[in-house]
GROMACS .gro file of C-alpha atoms in nm:
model
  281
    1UNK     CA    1   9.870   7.646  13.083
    2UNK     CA    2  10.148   7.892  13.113
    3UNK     CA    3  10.308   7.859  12.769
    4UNK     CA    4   9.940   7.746  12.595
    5UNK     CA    5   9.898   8.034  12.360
    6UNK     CA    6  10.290   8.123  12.290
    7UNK     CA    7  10.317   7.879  12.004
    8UNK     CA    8  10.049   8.005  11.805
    9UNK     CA    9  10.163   8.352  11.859
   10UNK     CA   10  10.504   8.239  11.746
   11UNK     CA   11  10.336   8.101  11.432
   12UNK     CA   12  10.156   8.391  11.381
   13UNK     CA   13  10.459   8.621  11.366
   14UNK     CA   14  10.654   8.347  11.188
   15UNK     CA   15  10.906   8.347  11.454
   16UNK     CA   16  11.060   8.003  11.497
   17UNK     CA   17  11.049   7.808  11.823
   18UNK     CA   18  10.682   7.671  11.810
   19UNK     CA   19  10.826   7.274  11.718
   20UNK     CA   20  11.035   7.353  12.102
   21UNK     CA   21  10.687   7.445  12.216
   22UNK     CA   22  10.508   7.127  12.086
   23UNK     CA   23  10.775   6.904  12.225
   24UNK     CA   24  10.760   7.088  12.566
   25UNK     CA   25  10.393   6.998  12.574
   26UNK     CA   26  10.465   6.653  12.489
   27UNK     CA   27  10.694   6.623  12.727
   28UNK     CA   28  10.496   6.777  13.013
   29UNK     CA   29  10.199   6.540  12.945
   30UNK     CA   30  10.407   6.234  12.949
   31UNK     CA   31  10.588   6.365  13.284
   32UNK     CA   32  10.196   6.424  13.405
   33UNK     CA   33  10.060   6.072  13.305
   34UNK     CA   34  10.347   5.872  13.488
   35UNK     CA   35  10.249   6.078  13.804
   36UNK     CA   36  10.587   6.247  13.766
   37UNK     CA   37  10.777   5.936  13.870
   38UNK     CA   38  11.012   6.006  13.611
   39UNK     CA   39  11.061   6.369  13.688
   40UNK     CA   40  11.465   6.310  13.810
   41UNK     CA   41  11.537   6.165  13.550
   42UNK     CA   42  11.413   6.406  13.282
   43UNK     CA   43  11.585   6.686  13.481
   44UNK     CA   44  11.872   6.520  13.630
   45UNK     CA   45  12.078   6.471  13.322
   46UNK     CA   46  12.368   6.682  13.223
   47UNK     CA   47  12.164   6.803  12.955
   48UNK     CA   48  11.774   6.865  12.995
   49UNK     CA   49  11.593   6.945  12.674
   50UNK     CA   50  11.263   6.968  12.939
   51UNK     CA   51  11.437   7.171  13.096
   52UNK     CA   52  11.592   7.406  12.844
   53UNK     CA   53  11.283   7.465  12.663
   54UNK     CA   54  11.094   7.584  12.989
   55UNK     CA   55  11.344   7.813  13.022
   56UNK     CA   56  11.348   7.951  12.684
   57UNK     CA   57  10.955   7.936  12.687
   58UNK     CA   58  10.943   8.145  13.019
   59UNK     CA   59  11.184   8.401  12.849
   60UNK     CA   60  11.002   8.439  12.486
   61UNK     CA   61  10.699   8.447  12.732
   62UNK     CA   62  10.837   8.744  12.978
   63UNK     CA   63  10.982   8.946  12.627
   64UNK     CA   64  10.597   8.929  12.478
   65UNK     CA   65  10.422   9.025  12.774
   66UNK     CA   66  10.694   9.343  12.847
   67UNK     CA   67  10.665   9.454  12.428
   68UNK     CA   68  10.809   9.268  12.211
   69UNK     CA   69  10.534   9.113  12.055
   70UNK     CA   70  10.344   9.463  11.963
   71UNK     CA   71  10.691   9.568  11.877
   72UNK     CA   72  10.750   9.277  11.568
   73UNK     CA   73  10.384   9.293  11.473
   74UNK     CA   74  10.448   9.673  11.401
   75UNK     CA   75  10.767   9.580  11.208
   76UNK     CA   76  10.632   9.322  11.015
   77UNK     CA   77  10.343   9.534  10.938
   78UNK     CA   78  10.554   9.784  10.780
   79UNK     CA   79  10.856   9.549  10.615
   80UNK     CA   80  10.606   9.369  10.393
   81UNK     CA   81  10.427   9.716  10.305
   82UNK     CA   82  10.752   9.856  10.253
   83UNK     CA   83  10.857   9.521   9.997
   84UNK     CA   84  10.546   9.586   9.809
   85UNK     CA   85  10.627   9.954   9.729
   86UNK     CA   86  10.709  10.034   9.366
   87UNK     CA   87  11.060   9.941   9.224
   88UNK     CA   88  11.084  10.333   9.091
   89UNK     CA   89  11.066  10.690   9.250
   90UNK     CA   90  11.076  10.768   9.608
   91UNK     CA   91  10.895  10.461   9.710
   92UNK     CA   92  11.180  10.257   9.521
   93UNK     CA   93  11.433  10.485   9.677
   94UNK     CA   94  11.234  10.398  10.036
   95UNK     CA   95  11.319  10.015  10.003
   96UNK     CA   96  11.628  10.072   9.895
   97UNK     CA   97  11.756  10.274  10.132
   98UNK     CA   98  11.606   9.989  10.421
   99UNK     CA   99  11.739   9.715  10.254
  100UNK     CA  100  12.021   9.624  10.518
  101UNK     CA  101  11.761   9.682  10.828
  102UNK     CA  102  11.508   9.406  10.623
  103UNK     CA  103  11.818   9.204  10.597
  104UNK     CA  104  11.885   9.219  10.928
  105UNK     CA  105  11.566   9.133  11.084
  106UNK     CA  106  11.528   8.846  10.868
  107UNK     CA  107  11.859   8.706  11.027
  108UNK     CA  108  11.734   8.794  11.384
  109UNK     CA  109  11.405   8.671  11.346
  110UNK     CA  110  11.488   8.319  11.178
  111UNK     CA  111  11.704   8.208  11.504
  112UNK     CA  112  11.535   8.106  11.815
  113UNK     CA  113  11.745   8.385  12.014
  114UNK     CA  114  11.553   8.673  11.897
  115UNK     CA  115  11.442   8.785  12.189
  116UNK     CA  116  11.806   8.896  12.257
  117UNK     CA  117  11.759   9.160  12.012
  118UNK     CA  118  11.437   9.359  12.176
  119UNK     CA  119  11.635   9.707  12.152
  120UNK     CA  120  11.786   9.632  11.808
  121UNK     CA  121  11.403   9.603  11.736
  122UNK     CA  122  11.320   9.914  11.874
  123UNK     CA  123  11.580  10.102  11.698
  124UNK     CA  124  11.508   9.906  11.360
  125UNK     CA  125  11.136  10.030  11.424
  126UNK     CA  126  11.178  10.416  11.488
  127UNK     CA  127  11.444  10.448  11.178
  128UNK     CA  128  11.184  10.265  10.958
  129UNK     CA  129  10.933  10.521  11.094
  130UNK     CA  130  11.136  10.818  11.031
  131UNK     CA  131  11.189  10.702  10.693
  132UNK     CA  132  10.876  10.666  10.603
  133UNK     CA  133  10.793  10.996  10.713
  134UNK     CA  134  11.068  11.139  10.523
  135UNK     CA  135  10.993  10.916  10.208
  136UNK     CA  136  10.568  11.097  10.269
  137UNK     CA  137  10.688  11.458  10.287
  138UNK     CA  138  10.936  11.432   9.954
  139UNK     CA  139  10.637  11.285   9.764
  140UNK     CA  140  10.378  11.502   9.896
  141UNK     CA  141  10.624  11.783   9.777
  142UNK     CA  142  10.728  11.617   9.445
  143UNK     CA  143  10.293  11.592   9.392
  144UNK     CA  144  10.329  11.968   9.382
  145UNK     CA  145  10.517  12.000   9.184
  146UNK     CA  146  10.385  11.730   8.932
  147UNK     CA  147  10.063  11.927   8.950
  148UNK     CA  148  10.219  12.276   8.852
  149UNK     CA  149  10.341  12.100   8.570
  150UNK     CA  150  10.047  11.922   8.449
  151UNK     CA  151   9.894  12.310   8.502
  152UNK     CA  152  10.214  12.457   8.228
  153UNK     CA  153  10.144  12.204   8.024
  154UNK     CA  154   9.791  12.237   7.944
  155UNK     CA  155   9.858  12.580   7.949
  156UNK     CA  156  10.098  12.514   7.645
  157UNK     CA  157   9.824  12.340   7.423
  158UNK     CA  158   9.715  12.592   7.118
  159UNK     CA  159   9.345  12.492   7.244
  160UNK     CA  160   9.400  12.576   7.615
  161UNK     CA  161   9.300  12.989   7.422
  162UNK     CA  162   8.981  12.862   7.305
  163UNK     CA  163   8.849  12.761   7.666
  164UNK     CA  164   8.699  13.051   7.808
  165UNK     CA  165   8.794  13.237   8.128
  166UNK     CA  166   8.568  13.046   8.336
  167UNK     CA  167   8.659  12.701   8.151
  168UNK     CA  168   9.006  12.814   8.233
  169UNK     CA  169   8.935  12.870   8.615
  170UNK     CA  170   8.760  12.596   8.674
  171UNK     CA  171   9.015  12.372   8.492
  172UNK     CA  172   9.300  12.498   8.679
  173UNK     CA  173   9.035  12.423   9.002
  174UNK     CA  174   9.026  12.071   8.904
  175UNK     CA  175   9.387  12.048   8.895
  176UNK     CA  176   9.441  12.148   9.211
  177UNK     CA  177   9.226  11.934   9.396
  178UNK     CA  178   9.428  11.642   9.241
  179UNK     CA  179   9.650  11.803   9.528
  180UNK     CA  180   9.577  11.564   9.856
  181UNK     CA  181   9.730  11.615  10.247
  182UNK     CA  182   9.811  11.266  10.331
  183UNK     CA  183   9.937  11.140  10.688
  184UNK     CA  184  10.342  11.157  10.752
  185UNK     CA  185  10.334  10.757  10.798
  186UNK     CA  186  10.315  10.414  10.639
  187UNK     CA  187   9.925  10.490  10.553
  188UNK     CA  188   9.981  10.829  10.404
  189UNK     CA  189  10.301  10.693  10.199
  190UNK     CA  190  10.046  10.493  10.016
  191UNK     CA  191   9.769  10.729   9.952
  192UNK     CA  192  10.040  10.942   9.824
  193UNK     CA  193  10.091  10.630   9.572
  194UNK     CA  194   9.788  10.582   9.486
  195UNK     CA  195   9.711  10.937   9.419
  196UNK     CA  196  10.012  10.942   9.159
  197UNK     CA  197   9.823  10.745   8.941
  198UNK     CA  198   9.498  10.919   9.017
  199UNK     CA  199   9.696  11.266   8.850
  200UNK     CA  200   9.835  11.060   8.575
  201UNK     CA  201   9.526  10.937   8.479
  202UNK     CA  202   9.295  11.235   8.551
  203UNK     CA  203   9.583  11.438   8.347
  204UNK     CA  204   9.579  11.293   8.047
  205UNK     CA  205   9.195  11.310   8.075
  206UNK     CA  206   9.184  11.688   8.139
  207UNK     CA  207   9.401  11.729   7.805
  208UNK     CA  208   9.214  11.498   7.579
  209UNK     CA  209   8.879  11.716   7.684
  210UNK     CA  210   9.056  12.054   7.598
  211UNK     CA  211   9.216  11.930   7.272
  212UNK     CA  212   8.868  11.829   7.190
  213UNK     CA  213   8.634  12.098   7.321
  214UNK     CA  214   8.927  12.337   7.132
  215UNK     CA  215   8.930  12.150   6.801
  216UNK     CA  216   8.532  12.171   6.748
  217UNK     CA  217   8.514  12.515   6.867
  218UNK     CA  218   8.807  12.596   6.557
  219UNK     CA  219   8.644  12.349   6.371
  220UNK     CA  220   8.339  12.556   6.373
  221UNK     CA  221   8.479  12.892   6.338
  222UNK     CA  222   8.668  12.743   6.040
  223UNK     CA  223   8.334  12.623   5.873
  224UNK     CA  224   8.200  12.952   5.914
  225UNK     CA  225   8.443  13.142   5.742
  226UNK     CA  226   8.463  12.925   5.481
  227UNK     CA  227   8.086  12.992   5.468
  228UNK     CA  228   8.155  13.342   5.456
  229UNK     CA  229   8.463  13.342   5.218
  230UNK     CA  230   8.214  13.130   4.995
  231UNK     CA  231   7.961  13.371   4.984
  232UNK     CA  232   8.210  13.674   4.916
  233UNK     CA  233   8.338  13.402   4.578
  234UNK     CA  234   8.629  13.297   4.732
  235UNK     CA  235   8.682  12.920   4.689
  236UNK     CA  236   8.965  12.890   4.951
  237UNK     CA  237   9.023  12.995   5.316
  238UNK     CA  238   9.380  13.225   5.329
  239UNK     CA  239   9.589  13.259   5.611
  240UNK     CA  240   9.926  13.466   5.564
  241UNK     CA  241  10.170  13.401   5.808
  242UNK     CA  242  10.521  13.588   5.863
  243UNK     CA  243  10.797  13.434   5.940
  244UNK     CA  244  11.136  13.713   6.127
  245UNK     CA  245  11.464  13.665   5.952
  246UNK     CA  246  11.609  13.580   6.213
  247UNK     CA  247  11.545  13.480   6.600
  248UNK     CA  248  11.763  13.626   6.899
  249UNK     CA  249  11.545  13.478   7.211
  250UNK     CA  250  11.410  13.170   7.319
  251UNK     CA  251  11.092  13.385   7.363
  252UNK     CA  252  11.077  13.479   7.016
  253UNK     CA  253  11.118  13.116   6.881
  254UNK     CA  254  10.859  13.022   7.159
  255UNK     CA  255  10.636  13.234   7.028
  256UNK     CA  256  10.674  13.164   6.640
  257UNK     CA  257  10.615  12.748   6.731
  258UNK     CA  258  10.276  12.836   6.848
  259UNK     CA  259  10.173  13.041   6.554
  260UNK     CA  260  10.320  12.773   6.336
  261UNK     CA  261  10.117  12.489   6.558
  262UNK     CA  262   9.766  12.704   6.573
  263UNK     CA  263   9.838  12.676   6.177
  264UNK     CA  264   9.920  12.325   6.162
  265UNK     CA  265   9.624  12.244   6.369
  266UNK     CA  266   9.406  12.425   6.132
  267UNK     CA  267   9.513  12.201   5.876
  268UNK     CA  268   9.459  11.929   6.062
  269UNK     CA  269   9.123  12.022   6.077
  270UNK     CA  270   9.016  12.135   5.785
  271UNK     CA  271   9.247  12.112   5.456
  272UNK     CA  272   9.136  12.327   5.199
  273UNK     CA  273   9.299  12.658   5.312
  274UNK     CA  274   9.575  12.825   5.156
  275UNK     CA  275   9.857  12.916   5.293
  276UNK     CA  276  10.085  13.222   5.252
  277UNK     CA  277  10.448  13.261   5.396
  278UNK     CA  278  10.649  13.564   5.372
  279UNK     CA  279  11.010  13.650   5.531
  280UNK     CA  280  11.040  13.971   5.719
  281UNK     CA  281  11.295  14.208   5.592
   0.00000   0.00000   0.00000
């Protein structure tokens, strides 16, 4: 009656001990049919396996009831969460960095002495903890910074100057509430995760819609002047573009790729246009 439910919990936490448990019962019953006639010599021996495992039963019994079973289904909880992180980042550095205390429960917990190690649990349990916590906050921080550049970098594309000021605003709004406050634990490490690819995705989205709300909005103003130029006899749009002599500053080069890109991309989109290039003095 005592010891009824500790095999199943035993199973349940994948601790060994439960075949000790079944044979305990067994022998119990069989001590209970005969009346307990036998009893002496089942405990009498030198050695009593009826014996020992009551023992052992009564101690795996006393360590549940006083802990140790919340404790290991807390652990457990976060070991396999922690194994099914990414190989990569700070999640990958996470597992790496736990790798000896994973290798060390799974030599405490596969012997049938594991209840020896309750404060080694413990311990294992609060570092874990404070890892994860740790491993939340640098990824929470490192989403920050993701998002700042995601912000630069549509800032960089030629068609980011053909949203208007509003578009702009309300673009750079969308960006930031990419930006989430997740819980300092195992939960929040996740949603963290998760919300990686969310930024990735929702990115690469934001960038395709400006290259392609910029594009028709030059497209257009390209097919008007052409209209225009047409109607004036010209056959061809011009564009004259001057190129310095020479560059002293990463600002200055900067600044000439852009021109040369808004040109390029004018190309792209619409080919008959001539081009004229002349060299500062």
């Amino acid at each position: 009656s005592q010891f009824g439910s500790l095999g199943e919990k035993l199973n349940h936490l994948n601790l060994p001990g439960a075949d000790r448990l079944e044979s305990l019962s067994k022998e119990i019953a069989d001590v209970l049919f005969t009346d307990a006639s036998d009893a002496p010599v089942r405990f009498g021996g030198e050695e009593s396996s009826l014996y020992e495992n009551i023992k052992w039963a009564r101690i795996v019994d006393r360590a549940f009831k006083q802990g140790l079973e919340d404790t290991l289904k807390e652990l457990q909880k976060h070991l396999a969460e922690i194994k099914s992180l990414p190989d990569s980042g700070i999640p990958g550095q996470l597992r790496r960095d736990l790798d000896e205390d994973m290798a060390l429960m799974d030599e405490w917990v596969s012997k049938d002495d594991f209840y020896k190690h309750v404060t080694d649990f413990n311990t294992s349990l609060t570092n874990i903890k404070a890892c994860v916590r740790d491993a939340a906050i640098s990824m929470g921080d490192a989403q920050k910074d993701k998002l700042k550049e995601v912000e630069e970098g549509l800032r960089r594309l030629t068609e980011w100057a053909e949203l208007t000021q509003e578009e702009q605003n309300d673009m750079i709004s969308r960006i930031e509430d990419l930006q989430i406050e997740a819980t300092r634990d195992l939960y929040g490490l996740k949603k963290l995760i998760n919300q990686d690819f969310v930024i990735l995705s929702r990115s690469a989205e934001f960038k395709d819609r400006i290259v392609q709300k910029g594009q028709n909005r030059r497209k257009q103003r390209l097919e008007e002047e052409k209209r225009k130029a047409e109607e004036s006899g010209k056959t061809k749009i011009s564009r004259t573009i001057c190129l310095p002599s020479a560059v002293n500053s990463v600002e200055q080069l900067t600044e000439l790729i852009q021109r040369l890109n808004v040109l390029k991309n004018e190309l792209d989109l619409y080919s008959d246009i001539e081009v004229t290039i002349s060299i500062e003095s």
